[in-house]
PDB file of C-alpha atoms and ligand atoms in Angstrom:
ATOM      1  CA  UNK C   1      19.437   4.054   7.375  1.00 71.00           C
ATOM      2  CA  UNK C   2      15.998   3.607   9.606  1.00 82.00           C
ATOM      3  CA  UNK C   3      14.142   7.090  10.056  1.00 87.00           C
ATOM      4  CA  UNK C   4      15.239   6.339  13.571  1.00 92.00           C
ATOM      5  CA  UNK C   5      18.642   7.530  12.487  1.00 93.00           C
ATOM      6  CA  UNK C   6      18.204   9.929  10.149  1.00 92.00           C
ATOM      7  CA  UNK C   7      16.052  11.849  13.288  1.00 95.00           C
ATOM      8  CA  UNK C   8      18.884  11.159  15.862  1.00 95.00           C
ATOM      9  CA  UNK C   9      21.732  12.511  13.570  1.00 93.00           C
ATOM     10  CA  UNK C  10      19.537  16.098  11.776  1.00 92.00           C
ATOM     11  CA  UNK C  11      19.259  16.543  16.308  1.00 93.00           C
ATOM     12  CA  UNK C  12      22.841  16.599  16.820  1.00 92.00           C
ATOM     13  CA  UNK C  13      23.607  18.161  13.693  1.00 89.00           C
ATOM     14  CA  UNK C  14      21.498  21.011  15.115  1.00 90.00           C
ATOM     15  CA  UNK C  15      22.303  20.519  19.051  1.00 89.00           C
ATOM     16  CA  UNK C  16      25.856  20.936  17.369  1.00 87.00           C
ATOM     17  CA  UNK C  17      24.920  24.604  16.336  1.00 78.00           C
ATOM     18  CA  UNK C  18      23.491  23.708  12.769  1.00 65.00           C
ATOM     19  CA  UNK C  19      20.784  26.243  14.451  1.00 64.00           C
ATOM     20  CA  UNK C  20      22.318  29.305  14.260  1.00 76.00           C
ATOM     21  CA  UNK C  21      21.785  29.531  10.410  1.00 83.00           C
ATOM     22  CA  UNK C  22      17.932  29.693  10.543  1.00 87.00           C
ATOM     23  CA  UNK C  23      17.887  28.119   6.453  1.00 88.00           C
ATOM     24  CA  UNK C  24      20.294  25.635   8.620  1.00 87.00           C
ATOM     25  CA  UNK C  25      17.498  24.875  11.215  1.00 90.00           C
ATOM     26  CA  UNK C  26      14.447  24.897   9.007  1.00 92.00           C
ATOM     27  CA  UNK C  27      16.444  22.226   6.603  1.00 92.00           C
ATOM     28  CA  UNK C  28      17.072  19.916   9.568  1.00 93.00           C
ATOM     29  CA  UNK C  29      14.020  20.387  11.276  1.00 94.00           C
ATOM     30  CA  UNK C  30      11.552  19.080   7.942  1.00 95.00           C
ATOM     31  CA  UNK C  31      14.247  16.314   8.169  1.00 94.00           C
ATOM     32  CA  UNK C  32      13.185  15.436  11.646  1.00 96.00           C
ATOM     33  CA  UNK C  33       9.231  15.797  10.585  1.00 96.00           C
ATOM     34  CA  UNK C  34       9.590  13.408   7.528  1.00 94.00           C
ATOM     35  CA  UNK C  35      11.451  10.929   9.365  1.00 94.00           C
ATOM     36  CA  UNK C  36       9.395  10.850  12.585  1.00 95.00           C
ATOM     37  CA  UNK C  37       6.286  10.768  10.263  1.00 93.00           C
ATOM     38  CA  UNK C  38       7.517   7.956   8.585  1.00 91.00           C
ATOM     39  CA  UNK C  39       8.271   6.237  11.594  1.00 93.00           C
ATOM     40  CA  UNK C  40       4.605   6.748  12.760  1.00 94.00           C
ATOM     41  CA  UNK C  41       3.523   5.060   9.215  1.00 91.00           C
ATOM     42  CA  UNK C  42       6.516   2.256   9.938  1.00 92.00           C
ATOM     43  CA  UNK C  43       4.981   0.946  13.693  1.00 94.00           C
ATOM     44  CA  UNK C  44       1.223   1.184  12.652  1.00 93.00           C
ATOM     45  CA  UNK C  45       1.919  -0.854  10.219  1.00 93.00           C
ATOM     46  CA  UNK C  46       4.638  -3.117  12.330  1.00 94.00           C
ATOM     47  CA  UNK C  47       1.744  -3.474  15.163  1.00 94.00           C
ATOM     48  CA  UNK C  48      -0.908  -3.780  12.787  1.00 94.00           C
ATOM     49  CA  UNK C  49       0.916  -6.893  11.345  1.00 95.00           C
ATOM     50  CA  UNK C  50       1.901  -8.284  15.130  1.00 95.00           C
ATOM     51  CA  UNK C  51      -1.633  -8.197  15.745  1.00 94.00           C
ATOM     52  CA  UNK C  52      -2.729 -10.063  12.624  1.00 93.00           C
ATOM     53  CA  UNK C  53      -0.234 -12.409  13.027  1.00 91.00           C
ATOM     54  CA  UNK C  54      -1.381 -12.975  16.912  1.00 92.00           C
ATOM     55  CA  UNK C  55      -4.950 -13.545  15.812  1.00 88.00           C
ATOM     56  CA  UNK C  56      -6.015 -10.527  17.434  1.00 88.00           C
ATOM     57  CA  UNK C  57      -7.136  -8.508  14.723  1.00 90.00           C
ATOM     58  CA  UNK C  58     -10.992  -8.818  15.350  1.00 92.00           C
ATOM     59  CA  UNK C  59     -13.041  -8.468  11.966  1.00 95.00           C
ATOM     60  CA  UNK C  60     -15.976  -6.652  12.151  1.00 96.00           C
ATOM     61  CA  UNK C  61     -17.786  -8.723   9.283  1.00 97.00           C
ATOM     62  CA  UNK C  62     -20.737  -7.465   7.085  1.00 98.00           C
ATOM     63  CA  UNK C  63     -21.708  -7.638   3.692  1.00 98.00           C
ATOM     64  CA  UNK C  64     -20.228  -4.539   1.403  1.00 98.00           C
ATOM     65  CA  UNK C  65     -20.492  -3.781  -1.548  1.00 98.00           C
ATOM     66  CA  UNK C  66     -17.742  -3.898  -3.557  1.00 98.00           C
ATOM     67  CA  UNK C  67     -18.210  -0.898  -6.067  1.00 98.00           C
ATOM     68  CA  UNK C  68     -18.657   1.406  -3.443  1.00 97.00           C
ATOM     69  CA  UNK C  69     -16.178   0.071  -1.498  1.00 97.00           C
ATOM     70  CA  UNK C  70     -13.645   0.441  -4.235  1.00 97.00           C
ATOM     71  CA  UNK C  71     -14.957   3.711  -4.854  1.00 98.00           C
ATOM     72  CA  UNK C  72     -14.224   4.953  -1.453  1.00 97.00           C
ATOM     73  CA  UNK C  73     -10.764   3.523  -1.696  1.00 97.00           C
ATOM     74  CA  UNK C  74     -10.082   5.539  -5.091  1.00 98.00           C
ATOM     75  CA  UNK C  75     -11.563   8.709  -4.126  1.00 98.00           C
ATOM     76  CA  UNK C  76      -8.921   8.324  -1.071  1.00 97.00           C
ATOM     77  CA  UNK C  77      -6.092   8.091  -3.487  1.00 98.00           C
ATOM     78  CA  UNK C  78      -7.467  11.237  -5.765  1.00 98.00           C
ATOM     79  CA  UNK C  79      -4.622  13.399  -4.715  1.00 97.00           C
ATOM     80  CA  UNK C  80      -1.279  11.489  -5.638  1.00 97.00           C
ATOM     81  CA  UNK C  81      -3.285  10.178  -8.613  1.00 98.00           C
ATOM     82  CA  UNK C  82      -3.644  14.118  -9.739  1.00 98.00           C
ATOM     83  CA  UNK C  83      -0.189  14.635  -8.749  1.00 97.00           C
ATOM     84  CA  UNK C  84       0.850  11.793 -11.190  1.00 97.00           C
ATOM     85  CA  UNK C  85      -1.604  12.238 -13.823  1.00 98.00           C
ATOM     86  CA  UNK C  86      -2.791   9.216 -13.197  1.00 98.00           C
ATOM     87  CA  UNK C  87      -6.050   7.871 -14.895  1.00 98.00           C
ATOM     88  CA  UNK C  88      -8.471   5.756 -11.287  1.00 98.00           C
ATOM     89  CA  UNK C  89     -11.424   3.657 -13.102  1.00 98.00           C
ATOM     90  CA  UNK C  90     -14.052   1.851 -11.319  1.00 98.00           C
ATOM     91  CA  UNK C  91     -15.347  -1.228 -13.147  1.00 98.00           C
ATOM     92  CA  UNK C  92     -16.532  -3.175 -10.131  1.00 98.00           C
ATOM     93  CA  UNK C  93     -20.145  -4.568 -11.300  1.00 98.00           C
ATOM     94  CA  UNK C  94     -22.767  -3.070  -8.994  1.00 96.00           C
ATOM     95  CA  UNK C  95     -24.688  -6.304  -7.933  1.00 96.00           C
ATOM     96  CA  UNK C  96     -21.221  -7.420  -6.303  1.00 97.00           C
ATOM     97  CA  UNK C  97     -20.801  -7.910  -2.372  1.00 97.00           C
ATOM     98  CA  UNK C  98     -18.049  -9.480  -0.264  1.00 98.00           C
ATOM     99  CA  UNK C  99     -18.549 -10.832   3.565  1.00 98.00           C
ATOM    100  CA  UNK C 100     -15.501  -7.911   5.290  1.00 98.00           C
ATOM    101  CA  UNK C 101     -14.304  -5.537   7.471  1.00 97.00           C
ATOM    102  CA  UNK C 102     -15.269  -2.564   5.696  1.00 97.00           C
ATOM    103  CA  UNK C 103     -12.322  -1.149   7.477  1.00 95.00           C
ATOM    104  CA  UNK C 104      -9.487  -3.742   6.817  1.00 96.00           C
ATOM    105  CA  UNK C 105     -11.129  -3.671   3.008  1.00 97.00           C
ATOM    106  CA  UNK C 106     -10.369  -0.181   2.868  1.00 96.00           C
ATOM    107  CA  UNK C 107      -6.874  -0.463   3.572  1.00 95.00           C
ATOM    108  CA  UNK C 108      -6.534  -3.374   0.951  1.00 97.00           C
ATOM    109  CA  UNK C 109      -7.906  -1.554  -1.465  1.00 98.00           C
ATOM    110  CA  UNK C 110      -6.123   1.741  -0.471  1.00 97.00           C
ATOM    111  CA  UNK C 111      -2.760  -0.475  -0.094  1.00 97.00           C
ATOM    112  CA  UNK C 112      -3.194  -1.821  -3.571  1.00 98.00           C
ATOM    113  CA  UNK C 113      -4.279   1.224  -5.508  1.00 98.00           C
ATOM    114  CA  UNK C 114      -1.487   3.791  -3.991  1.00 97.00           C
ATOM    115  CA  UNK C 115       1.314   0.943  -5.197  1.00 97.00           C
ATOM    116  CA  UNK C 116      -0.452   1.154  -8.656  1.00 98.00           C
ATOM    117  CA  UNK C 117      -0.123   4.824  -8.999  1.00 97.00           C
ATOM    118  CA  UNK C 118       3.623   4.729  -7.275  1.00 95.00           C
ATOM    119  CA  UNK C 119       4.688   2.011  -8.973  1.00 95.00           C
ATOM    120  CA  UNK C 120       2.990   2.537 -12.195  1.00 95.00           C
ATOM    121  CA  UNK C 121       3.072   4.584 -15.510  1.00 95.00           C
ATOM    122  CA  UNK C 122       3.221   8.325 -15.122  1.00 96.00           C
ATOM    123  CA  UNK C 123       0.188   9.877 -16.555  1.00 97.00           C
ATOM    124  CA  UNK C 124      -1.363   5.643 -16.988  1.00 97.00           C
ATOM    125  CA  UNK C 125      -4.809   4.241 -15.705  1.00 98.00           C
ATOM    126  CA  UNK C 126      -5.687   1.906 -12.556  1.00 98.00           C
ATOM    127  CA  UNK C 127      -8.250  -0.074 -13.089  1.00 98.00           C
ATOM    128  CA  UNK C 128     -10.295  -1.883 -10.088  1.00 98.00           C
ATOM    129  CA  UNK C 129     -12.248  -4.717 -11.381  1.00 98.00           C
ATOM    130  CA  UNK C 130     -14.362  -7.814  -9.802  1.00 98.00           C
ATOM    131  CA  UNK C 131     -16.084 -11.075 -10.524  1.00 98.00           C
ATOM    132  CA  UNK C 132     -17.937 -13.664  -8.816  1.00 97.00           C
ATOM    133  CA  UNK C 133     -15.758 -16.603  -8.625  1.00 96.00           C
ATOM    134  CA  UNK C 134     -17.446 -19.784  -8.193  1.00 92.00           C
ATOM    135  CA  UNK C 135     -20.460 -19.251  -5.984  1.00 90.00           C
ATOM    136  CA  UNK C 136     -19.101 -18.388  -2.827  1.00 96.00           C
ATOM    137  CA  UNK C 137     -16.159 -16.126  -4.086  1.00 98.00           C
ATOM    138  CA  UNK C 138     -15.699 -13.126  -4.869  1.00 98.00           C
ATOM    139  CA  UNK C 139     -12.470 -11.740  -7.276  1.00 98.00           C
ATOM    140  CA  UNK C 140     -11.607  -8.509  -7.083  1.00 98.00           C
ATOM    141  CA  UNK C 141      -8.382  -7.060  -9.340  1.00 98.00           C
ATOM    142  CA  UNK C 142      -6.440  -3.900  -9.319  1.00 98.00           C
ATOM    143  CA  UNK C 143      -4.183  -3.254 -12.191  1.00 98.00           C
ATOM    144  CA  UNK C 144      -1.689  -0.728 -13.713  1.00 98.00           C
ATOM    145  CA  UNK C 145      -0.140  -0.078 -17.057  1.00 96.00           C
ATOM    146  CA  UNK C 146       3.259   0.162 -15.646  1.00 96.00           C
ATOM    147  CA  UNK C 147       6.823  -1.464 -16.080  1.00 94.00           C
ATOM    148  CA  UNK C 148       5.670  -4.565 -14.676  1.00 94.00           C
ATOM    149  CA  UNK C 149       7.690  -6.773 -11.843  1.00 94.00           C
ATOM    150  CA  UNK C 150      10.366  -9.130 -12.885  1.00 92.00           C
ATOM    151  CA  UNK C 151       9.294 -12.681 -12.759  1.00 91.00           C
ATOM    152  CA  UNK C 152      12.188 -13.815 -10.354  1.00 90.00           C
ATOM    153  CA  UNK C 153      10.408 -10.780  -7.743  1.00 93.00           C
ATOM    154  CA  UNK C 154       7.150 -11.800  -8.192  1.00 93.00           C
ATOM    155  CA  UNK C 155       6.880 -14.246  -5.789  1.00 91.00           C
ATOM    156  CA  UNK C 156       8.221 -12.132  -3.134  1.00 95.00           C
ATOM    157  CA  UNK C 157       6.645  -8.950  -3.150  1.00 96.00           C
ATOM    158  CA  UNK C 158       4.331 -10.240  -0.247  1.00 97.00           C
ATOM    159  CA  UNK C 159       7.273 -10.747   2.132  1.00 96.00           C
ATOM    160  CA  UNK C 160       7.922  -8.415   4.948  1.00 95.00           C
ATOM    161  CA  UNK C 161      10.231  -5.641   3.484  1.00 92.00           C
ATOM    162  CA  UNK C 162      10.480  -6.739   0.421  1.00 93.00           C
ATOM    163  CA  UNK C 163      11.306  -4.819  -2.591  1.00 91.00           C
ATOM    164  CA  UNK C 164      12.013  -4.573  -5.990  1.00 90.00           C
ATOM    165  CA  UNK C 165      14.146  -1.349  -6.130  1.00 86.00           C
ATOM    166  CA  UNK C 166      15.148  -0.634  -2.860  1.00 83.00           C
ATOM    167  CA  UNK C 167      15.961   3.383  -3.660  1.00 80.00           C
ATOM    168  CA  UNK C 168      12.617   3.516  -5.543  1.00 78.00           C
ATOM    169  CA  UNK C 169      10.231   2.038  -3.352  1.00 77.00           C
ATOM    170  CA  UNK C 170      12.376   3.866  -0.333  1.00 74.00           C
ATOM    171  CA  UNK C 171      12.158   7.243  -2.170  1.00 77.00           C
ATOM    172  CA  UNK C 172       8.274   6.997  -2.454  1.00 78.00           C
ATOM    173  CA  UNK C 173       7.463   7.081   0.956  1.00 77.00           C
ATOM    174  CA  UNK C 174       6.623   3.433   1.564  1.00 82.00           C
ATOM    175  CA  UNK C 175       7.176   1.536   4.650  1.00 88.00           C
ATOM    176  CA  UNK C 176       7.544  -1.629   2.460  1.00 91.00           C
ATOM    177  CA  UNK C 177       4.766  -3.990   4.376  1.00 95.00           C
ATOM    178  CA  UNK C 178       1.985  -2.767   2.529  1.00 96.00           C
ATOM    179  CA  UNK C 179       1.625  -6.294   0.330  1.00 97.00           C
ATOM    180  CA  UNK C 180       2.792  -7.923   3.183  1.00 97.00           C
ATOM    181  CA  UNK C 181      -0.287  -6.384   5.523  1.00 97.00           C
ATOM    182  CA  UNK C 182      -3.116  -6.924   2.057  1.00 98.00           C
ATOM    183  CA  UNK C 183      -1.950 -10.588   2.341  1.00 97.00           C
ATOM    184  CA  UNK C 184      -2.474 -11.004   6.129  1.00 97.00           C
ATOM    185  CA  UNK C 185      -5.531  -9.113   5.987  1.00 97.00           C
ATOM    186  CA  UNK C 186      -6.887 -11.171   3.372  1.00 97.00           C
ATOM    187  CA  UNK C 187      -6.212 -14.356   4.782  1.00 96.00           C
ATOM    188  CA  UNK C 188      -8.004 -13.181   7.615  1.00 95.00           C
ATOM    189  CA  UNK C 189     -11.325 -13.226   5.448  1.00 96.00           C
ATOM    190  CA  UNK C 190     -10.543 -16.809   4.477  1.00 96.00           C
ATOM    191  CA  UNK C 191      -9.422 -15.187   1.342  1.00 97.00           C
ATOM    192  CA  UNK C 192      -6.206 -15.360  -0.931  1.00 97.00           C
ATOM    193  CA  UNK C 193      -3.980 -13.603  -3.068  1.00 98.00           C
ATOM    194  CA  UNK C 194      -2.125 -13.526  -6.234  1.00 97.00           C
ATOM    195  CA  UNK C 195      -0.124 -11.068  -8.841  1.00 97.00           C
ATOM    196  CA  UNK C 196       0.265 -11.391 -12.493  1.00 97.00           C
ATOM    197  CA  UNK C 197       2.788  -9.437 -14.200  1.00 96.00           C
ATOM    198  CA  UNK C 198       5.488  -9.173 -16.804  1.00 85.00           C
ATOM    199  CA  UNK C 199       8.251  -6.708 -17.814  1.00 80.00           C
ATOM    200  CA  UNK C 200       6.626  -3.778 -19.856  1.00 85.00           C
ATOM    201  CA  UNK C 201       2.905  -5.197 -19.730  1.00 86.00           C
ATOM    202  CA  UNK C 202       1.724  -3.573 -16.137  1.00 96.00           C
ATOM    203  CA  UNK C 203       1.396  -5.439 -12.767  1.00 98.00           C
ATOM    204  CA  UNK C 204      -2.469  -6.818 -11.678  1.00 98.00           C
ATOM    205  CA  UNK C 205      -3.109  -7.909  -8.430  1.00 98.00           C
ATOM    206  CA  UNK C 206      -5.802 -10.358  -7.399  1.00 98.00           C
ATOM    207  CA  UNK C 207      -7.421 -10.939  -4.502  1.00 98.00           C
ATOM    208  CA  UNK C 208      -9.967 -13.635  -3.505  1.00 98.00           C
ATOM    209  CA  UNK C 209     -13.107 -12.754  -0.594  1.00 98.00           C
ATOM    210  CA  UNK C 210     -16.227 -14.124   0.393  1.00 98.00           C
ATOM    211  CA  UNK C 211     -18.670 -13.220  -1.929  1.00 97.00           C
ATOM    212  CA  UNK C 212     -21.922 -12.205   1.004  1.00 95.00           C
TER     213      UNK C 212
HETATM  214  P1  ADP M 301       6.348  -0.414  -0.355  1.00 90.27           P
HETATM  215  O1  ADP M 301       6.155   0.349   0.896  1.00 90.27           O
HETATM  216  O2  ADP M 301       7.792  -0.565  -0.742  1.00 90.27           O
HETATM  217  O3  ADP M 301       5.492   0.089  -1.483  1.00 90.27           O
HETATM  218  P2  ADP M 301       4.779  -2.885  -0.544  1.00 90.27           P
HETATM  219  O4  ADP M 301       4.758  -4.080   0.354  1.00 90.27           O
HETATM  220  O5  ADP M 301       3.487  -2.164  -0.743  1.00 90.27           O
HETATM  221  O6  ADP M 301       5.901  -1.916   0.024  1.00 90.27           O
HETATM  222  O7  ADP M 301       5.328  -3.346  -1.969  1.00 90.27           O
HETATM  223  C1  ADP M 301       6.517  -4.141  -2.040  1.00 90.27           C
HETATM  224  C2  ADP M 301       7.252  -3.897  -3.340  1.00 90.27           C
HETATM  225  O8  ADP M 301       6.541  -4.483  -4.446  1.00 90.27           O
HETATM  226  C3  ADP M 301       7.403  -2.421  -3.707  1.00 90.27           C
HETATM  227  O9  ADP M 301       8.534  -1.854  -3.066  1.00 90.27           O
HETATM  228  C4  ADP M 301       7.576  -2.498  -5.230  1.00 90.27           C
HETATM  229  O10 ADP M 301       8.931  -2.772  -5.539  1.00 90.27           O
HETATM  230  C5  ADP M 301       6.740  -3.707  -5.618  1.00 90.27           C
HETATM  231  N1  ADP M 301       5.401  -3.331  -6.140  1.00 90.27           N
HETATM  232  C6  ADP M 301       4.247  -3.264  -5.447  1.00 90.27           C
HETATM  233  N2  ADP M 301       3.205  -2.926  -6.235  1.00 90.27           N
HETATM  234  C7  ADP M 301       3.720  -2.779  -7.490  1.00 90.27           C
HETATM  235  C8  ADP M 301       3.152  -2.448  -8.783  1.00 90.27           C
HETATM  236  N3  ADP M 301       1.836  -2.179  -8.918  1.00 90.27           N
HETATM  237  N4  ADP M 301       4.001  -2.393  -9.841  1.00 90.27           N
HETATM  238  C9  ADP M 301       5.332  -2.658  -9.711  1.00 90.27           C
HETATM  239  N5  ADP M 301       5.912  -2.987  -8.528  1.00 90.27           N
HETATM  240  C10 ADP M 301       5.126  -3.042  -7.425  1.00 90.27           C
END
């Protein structure tokens, strides 16, 4: 069911007098507020992804460094970390700096490191990592301690609405183009990406930039 729905049928349910109970109201009403803010999450990221694919997603390149960057992007995610007792470690090497959006980087990191703490062990550690690769690349790597993705998902998990357990992923919140928007983005750097993984041994994600 789209949030779409869900919002449409907690308005009848109270145009249909649901609303003379206030408990009633109140229950349908948060209903309404979850749903319309997840539609809100569900079209940024829609347009945000018609835009990239258009071409019209101009990049406000600069050189950034790639600690602080990542740094930024984990003191974002501080809160559902807490929630989940959730280790965040910073190992990017100082010295490092990618050619980016400082932006669009935020939102790759920020995309990455909220799936690692959703998708990963309760009370585990994400770990943000980097390396030159080759001389004009840079490698940057988030990874969690979690279950891992099966191999036959792994090469899917960048498509459009993709996921591996549809309740899960549904029941944390997500709109499920967050990979797919990382990839785009990426790409849009000149940059790639790439996941390792395996049942029981965590999930890492890897992507490529220009090193600046
Ligand atoms: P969602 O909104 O569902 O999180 P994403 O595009 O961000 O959408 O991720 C797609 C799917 O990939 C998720 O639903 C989840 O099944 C899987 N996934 C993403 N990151 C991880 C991870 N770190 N560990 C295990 N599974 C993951």
């Amino acid at each position: 069911r789209t949030p779409l729905s869900l919002i449409k049928s907690a308005a009848e349910t109270l145009i249909d007098g649901g609303k003379d109970d206030p408990a009633v109201t109140r229950r349908f009403l948060e209903i309404i507020d979850k749903h319309a803010n997840r539609l809100t999450l569900l079209l940024d990221d829609l347009l945000l992804l018609a835009r990239l694919d258009s071409g019209r997603v101009e990049l406000k390149l600069q050189r950034v460094g790639l600690r602080g960057a990542a740094q930024e992007a984990l003191d974002d995610a501080a809160l559902p970390a807490r929630a989940r007792g959730v280790t965040l470690r910073n190992e990017v090497p100082a010295e490092l700096a990618v050619q980016a959006d400082p932006e669009r980087l935020r939102q790759v990191f920020g995309n990455l490191i909220d799936n690692a703490i959703k998708y990963g062990r309760p009370e585990g550690t994400v770990t943000v990592r980097g390396r030159p690769a080759g001389a004009r690349q840079v490698e940057v790597a988030v990874r969690d301690d979690g279950p891992g993705i099966p191999a036959e998902a792994l090469s899917r998990v960048f498509e459009r609405f993709y996921r591996v357990d549809k309740a899960r992923s549904r029941e944390q919140g997500g709109t499920g183009l967050g990979l797919a928007i990382v990839k785009n983005v990426v790409q849009a750097h000149g940059g790639d990406v790439r996941v390792e993984s395996a049942a029981g041994q965590g999930t890492e994600f890897f992507i490529l930039l220009p090193a600046a």
